[in-house]
Amino acid sequence: MKKLFLFLFLCSLFAACSSVPQKTVNENGNYSWKHEVFELNQQNSAFSAEGAVTMWIDVEQFKGKFTGDYQILSASPEKWRMIITGPFNIAVATVIINGDSSYIFHEGVWDTAPWGEISKQLFNASVDGDLFSVMLGGRFRFEGECAEIENGAELCRKNGIYYKIIKGKVSEIASGDLYIVSEKKTGIPSGKGRSGRNKNKGKNAVRKSSRWIGVNRGKPAFIFENKFLDPAAETPDSLFEAPKSDEPDIFDEL
């Protein structure tokens, strides 16, 4: 694992840190909680998402800011395959997440570790399937408690995670020491994605993209800038199965 993070560190772009957004969720407010069940983005139960990712790696040997690109495939909130590339489209790592288990491809072999451990090393915070689904625009099933707050917004909580919802969309998430803020911007992506589809045609065009900024203990943890989502992507179960240690990564040559 150490060599992987050295590679990430060498690929890092030392640009000035983005300003840290302010947290607005107050978990300790006096709210009138009511049980609620709802589902967001039901049409995106399985999808492929692409965009830019920034990670502030925080391990003892290698600390630094890495900026690259991601392609993430999801078959469900429990099954994910993440491909991270650095400058000049250099393959950095592939991660398979299947529930609490995860597998990471680097230096020609697959290693395994609990996802909670890998998540904290890559993103400087614990990021579960629900958070990924919300940030990337995937299907998000909620069953918990909600309360009305200021300006018609709602604050919902589930398993200790708080979601601020405005006009049916999550705008902020708070989970312990981590909070994540959404920023919206308008733009039409150009060119083709890794899959070769033209991003300006049909439902694949992203006209109001999202930028999610994660802050952990007052310091930047990660940024996901969503540029492309394909709800018709093929996500066979074989992509999320535990690989053999000597099995090559099928995306490694892309």
One Martini backbone bead per residue (centre of mass of N, CA, C, O) as a GRO file, in nm:
protein
  254
    1MET     BB    1   0.054   0.064  -0.017
    2LYS     BB    2   0.288   0.268  -0.007
    3LYS     BB    3   0.346   0.282  -0.315
    4LEU     BB    4   0.078   0.393  -0.396
    5PHE     BB    5   0.103   0.665  -0.237
    6LEU     BB    6   0.355   0.756  -0.383
    7PHE     BB    7   0.226   0.778  -0.659
    8LEU     BB    8   0.012   0.982  -0.582
    9PHE     BB    9   0.211   1.195  -0.484
   10LEU     BB   10   0.364   1.233  -0.762
   11CYS     BB   11   0.077   1.318  -0.905
   12SER     BB   12   0.048   1.565  -0.767
   13LEU     BB   13  -0.113   1.885  -0.744
   14PHE     BB   14   0.017   2.200  -0.617
   15ALA     BB   15  -0.232   2.361  -0.555
   16ALA     BB   16  -0.435   2.567  -0.432
   17CYS     BB   17  -0.654   2.565  -0.196
   18SER     BB   18  -0.961   2.544  -0.140
   19SER     BB   19  -1.215   2.671  -0.013
   20VAL     BB   20  -1.393   2.629   0.276
   21PRO     BB   21  -1.686   2.532   0.342
   22GLN     BB   22  -1.977   2.585   0.516
   23LYS     BB   23  -2.154   2.475   0.775
   24THR     BB   24  -2.529   2.430   0.831
   25VAL     BB   25  -2.563   2.187   0.993
   26ASN     BB   26  -2.776   2.109   1.285
   27GLU     BB   27  -2.791   1.835   1.492
   28ASN     BB   28  -2.892   2.000   1.780
   29GLY     BB   29  -3.161   2.077   1.719
   30ASN     BB   30  -3.507   2.167   1.762
   31TYR     BB   31  -3.694   1.905   1.641
   32SER     BB   32  -3.966   1.766   1.441
   33TRP     BB   33  -3.978   1.443   1.412
   34LYS     BB   34  -4.036   1.226   1.120
   35HIS     BB   35  -4.133   0.963   0.956
   36GLU     BB   36  -3.953   0.858   0.649
   37VAL     BB   37  -4.005   0.769   0.294
   38PHE     BB   38  -3.764   0.765   0.021
   39GLU     BB   39  -3.664   0.837  -0.333
   40LEU     BB   40  -3.377   0.891  -0.530
   41ASN     BB   41  -3.304   0.832  -0.843
   42GLN     BB   42  -3.447   0.561  -0.945
   43GLN     BB   43  -3.326   0.540  -1.246
   44ASN     BB   44  -3.018   0.507  -1.092
   45SER     BB   45  -2.937   0.204  -0.996
   46ALA     BB   46  -2.749   0.195  -1.251
   47PHE     BB   47  -2.407   0.318  -1.326
   48SER     BB   48  -2.203   0.573  -1.489
   49ALA     BB   49  -1.930   0.778  -1.374
   50GLU     BB   50  -1.778   1.105  -1.442
   51GLY     BB   51  -1.466   1.286  -1.347
   52ALA     BB   52  -1.333   1.478  -1.094
   53VAL     BB   53  -1.058   1.438  -0.850
   54THR     BB   54  -0.988   1.524  -0.506
   55MET     BB   55  -0.713   1.444  -0.276
   56TRP     BB   56  -0.626   1.439   0.075
   57ILE     BB   57  -0.363   1.283   0.175
   58ASP     BB   58  -0.347   1.107   0.515
   59VAL     BB   59  -0.045   0.986   0.569
   60GLU     BB   60   0.246   0.966   0.723
   61GLN     BB   61   0.437   0.941   0.460
   62PHE     BB   62   0.191   1.073   0.268
   63LYS     BB   63   0.136   1.409   0.188
   64GLY     BB   64  -0.133   1.529  -0.029
   65LYS     BB   65  -0.240   1.655  -0.344
   66PHE     BB   66  -0.479   1.500  -0.558
   67THR     BB   67  -0.534   1.513  -0.920
   68GLY     BB   68  -0.804   1.374  -1.119
   69ASP     BB   69  -0.980   1.091  -1.240
   70TYR     BB   70  -1.307   0.933  -1.283
   71GLN     BB   71  -1.455   0.598  -1.277
   72ILE     BB   72  -1.791   0.491  -1.190
   73LEU     BB   73  -1.940   0.186  -1.096
   74SER     BB   74  -2.292   0.079  -1.038
   75ALA     BB   75  -2.524  -0.175  -0.911
   76SER     BB   76  -2.523  -0.057  -0.614
   77PRO     BB   77  -2.476   0.064  -0.292
   78GLU     BB   78  -2.269  -0.206  -0.259
   79LYS     BB   79  -2.162  -0.173  -0.571
   80TRP     BB   80  -1.821  -0.099  -0.680
   81ARG     BB   81  -1.623   0.074  -0.942
   82MET     BB   82  -1.295   0.228  -0.934
   83ILE     BB   83  -1.128   0.464  -1.151
   84ILE     BB   84  -0.800   0.605  -1.127
   85THR     BB   85  -0.654   0.898  -1.272
   86GLY     BB   86  -0.398   1.086  -1.387
   87PRO     BB   87  -0.192   1.244  -1.541
   88PHE     BB   88  -0.208   1.147  -1.868
   89ASN     BB   89  -0.388   0.890  -1.795
   90ILE     BB   90  -0.275   0.756  -1.547
   91ALA     BB   91  -0.279   0.474  -1.379
   92VAL     BB   92  -0.349   0.427  -1.030
   93ALA     BB   93  -0.645   0.291  -0.954
   94THR     BB   94  -0.841   0.006  -0.844
   95VAL     BB   95  -1.174  -0.027  -0.701
   96ILE     BB   96  -1.351  -0.271  -0.509
   97ILE     BB   97  -1.694  -0.272  -0.389
   98ASN     BB   98  -1.843  -0.515  -0.144
   99GLY     BB   99  -1.956  -0.370   0.085
  100ASP     BB  100  -1.708  -0.417   0.330
  101SER     BB  101  -1.547  -0.495   0.089
  102SER     BB  102  -1.211  -0.462  -0.063
  103TYR     BB  103  -1.027  -0.391  -0.377
  104ILE     BB  104  -0.683  -0.325  -0.480
  105PHE     BB  105  -0.505  -0.204  -0.765
  106HIS     BB  106  -0.144  -0.262  -0.759
  107GLU     BB  107   0.149  -0.355  -0.887
  108GLY     BB  108  -0.014  -0.607  -1.039
  109VAL     BB  109  -0.209  -0.636  -0.782
  110TRP     BB  110  -0.430  -0.763  -0.539
  111ASP     BB  111  -0.584  -0.613  -0.263
  112THR     BB  112  -0.714  -0.645   0.075
  113ALA     BB  113  -0.975  -0.451   0.250
  114PRO     BB  114  -1.147  -0.265   0.429
  115TRP     BB  115  -1.328   0.003   0.328
  116GLY     BB  116  -1.281   0.191   0.568
  117GLU     BB  117  -0.971   0.198   0.531
  118ILE     BB  118  -0.947   0.292   0.235
  119SER     BB  119  -1.118   0.547   0.253
  120LYS     BB  120  -0.936   0.705   0.458
  121GLN     BB  121  -0.682   0.706   0.266
  122LEU     BB  122  -0.810   0.840   0.010
  123PHE     BB  123  -1.042   1.058   0.161
  124ASN     BB  124  -1.005   1.127   0.470
  125ALA     BB  125  -1.270   0.940   0.490
  126SER     BB  126  -1.586   0.808   0.543
  127VAL     BB  127  -1.734   0.639   0.251
  128ASP     BB  128  -2.032   0.538   0.156
  129GLY     BB  129  -2.280   0.434  -0.055
  130ASP     BB  130  -2.476   0.667   0.003
  131LEU     BB  131  -2.279   0.899  -0.056
  132PHE     BB  132  -2.215   0.824  -0.343
  133SER     BB  133  -2.502   0.834  -0.456
  134VAL     BB  134  -2.553   1.131  -0.399
  135MET     BB  135  -2.300   1.260  -0.544
  136LEU     BB  136  -2.351   1.097  -0.837
  137GLY     BB  137  -2.679   1.037  -0.884
  138GLY     BB  138  -2.796   0.801  -0.747
  139ARG     BB  139  -2.960   0.580  -0.582
  140PHE     BB  140  -3.173   0.677  -0.290
  141ARG     BB  141  -3.255   0.527   0.009
  142PHE     BB  142  -3.502   0.633   0.255
  143GLU     BB  143  -3.513   0.558   0.622
  144GLY     BB  144  -3.643   0.786   0.865
  145GLU     BB  145  -3.588   1.120   0.967
  146CYS     BB  146  -3.777   1.435   0.955
  147ALA     BB  147  -3.736   1.803   0.928
  148GLU     BB  148  -3.822   2.119   0.942
  149ILE     BB  149  -3.671   2.410   0.820
  150GLU     BB  150  -3.546   2.654   0.669
  151ASN     BB  151  -3.693   2.758   0.377
  152GLY     BB  152  -3.829   2.457   0.326
  153ALA     BB  153  -3.639   2.272   0.441
  154GLU     BB  154  -3.471   1.959   0.511
  155LEU     BB  155  -3.396   1.728   0.783
  156CYS     BB  156  -3.220   1.420   0.764
  157ARG     BB  157  -3.200   1.091   0.932
  158LYS     BB  158  -2.946   0.816   0.904
  159ASN     BB  159  -2.733   0.645   1.077
  160GLY     BB  160  -2.603   0.937   1.173
  161ILE     BB  161  -2.695   1.082   0.906
  162TYR     BB  162  -2.714   1.401   0.750
  163TYR     BB  163  -2.973   1.562   0.539
  164LYS     BB  164  -2.997   1.827   0.321
  165ILE     BB  165  -3.314   1.938   0.177
  166ILE     BB  166  -3.378   2.096  -0.148
  167LYS     BB  167  -3.612   2.045  -0.362
  168GLY     BB  168  -3.536   1.721  -0.359
  169LYS     BB  169  -3.227   1.793  -0.280
  170VAL     BB  170  -2.913   1.736  -0.192
  171SER     BB  171  -2.680   1.979  -0.024
  172GLU     BB  172  -2.608   1.824   0.256
  173ILE     BB  173  -2.363   1.654   0.470
  174ALA     BB  174  -2.354   1.478   0.796
  175SER     BB  175  -2.064   1.284   0.948
  176GLY     BB  176  -1.953   1.383   1.205
  177ASP     BB  177  -1.647   1.517   1.101
  178LEU     BB  178  -1.814   1.511   0.836
  179TYR     BB  179  -1.867   1.734   0.553
  180ILE     BB  180  -2.095   1.797   0.267
  181VAL     BB  181  -2.091   2.014  -0.021
  182SER     BB  182  -2.293   2.158  -0.264
  183GLU     BB  183  -2.218   2.262  -0.603
  184LYS     BB  184  -2.347   2.450  -0.863
  185LYS     BB  185  -2.318   2.411  -1.227
  186THR     BB  186  -2.306   2.529  -1.558
  187GLY     BB  187  -2.263   2.279  -1.823
  188ILE     BB  188  -2.119   2.143  -2.130
  189PRO     BB  189  -1.980   1.873  -2.222
  190SER     BB  190  -1.707   1.744  -2.403
  191GLY     BB  191  -1.684   1.486  -2.591
  192LYS     BB  192  -1.560   1.174  -2.471
  193GLY     BB  193  -1.572   0.907  -2.299
  194ARG     BB  194  -1.448   0.604  -2.212
  195SER     BB  195  -1.696   0.471  -2.380
  196GLY     BB  196  -1.739   0.684  -2.646
  197ARG     BB  197  -1.952   0.875  -2.582
  198ASN     BB  198  -2.143   1.141  -2.651
  199LYS     BB  199  -2.210   1.402  -2.420
  200ASN     BB  200  -2.418   1.586  -2.612
  201LYS     BB  201  -2.617   1.340  -2.614
  202GLY     BB  202  -2.891   1.325  -2.475
  203LYS     BB  203  -2.892   1.201  -2.142
  204ASN     BB  204  -2.569   1.236  -2.101
  205ALA     BB  205  -2.599   1.523  -2.055
  206VAL     BB  206  -2.452   1.777  -1.839
  207ARG     BB  207  -2.593   2.087  -1.732
  208LYS     BB  208  -2.594   2.031  -1.402
  209SER     BB  209  -2.340   2.021  -1.223
  210SER     BB  210  -2.141   1.874  -0.961
  211ARG     BB  211  -1.986   1.985  -0.646
  212TRP     BB  212  -1.815   1.800  -0.397
  213ILE     BB  213  -1.728   1.896  -0.061
  214GLY     BB  214  -1.500   1.765   0.169
  215VAL     BB  215  -1.493   1.792   0.537
  216ASN     BB  216  -1.237   1.715   0.787
  217ARG     BB  217  -1.176   1.871   1.064
  218GLY     BB  218  -1.154   2.152   0.880
  219LYS     BB  219  -1.048   1.984   0.627
  220PRO     BB  220  -0.976   1.889   0.333
  221ALA     BB  221  -1.063   1.574   0.159
  222PHE     BB  222  -1.265   1.623  -0.101
  223ILE     BB  223  -1.344   1.619  -0.466
  224PHE     BB  224  -1.641   1.608  -0.667
  225GLU     BB  225  -1.671   1.631  -1.029
  226ASN     BB  226  -1.944   1.617  -1.219
  227LYS     BB  227  -1.987   1.524  -1.586
  228PHE     BB  228  -2.100   1.210  -1.607
  229LEU     BB  229  -2.405   1.013  -1.680
  230ASP     BB  230  -2.495   0.653  -1.715
  231PRO     BB  231  -2.795   0.466  -1.682
  232ALA     BB  232  -2.708   0.240  -1.929
  233ALA     BB  233  -2.497   0.087  -1.802
  234GLU     BB  234  -2.298  -0.187  -1.780
  235THR     BB  235  -2.323  -0.414  -1.470
  236PRO     BB  236  -2.178  -0.675  -1.413
  237ASP     BB  237  -2.100  -0.885  -1.153
  238SER     BB  238  -1.795  -0.935  -1.235
  239LEU     BB  239  -1.695  -0.638  -1.152
  240PHE     BB  240  -1.759  -0.713  -0.814
  241GLU     BB  241  -1.572  -0.933  -0.774
  242ALA     BB  242  -1.339  -1.122  -0.642
  243PRO     BB  243  -1.021  -1.119  -0.717
  244LYS     BB  244  -0.738  -1.231  -0.822
  245SER     BB  245  -0.413  -1.157  -0.744
  246ASP     BB  246  -0.324  -1.219  -1.074
  247GLU     BB  247  -0.539  -1.039  -1.191
  248PRO     BB  248  -0.602  -0.834  -1.428
  249ASP     BB  249  -0.693  -0.524  -1.508
  250ILE     BB  250  -0.929  -0.438  -1.746
  251PHE     BB  251  -0.848  -0.109  -1.724
  252ASP     BB  252  -0.529  -0.074  -1.743
  253GLU     BB  253  -0.514  -0.004  -2.073
  254LEU     BB  254  -0.694   0.275  -2.084
   0.00000   0.00000   0.00000
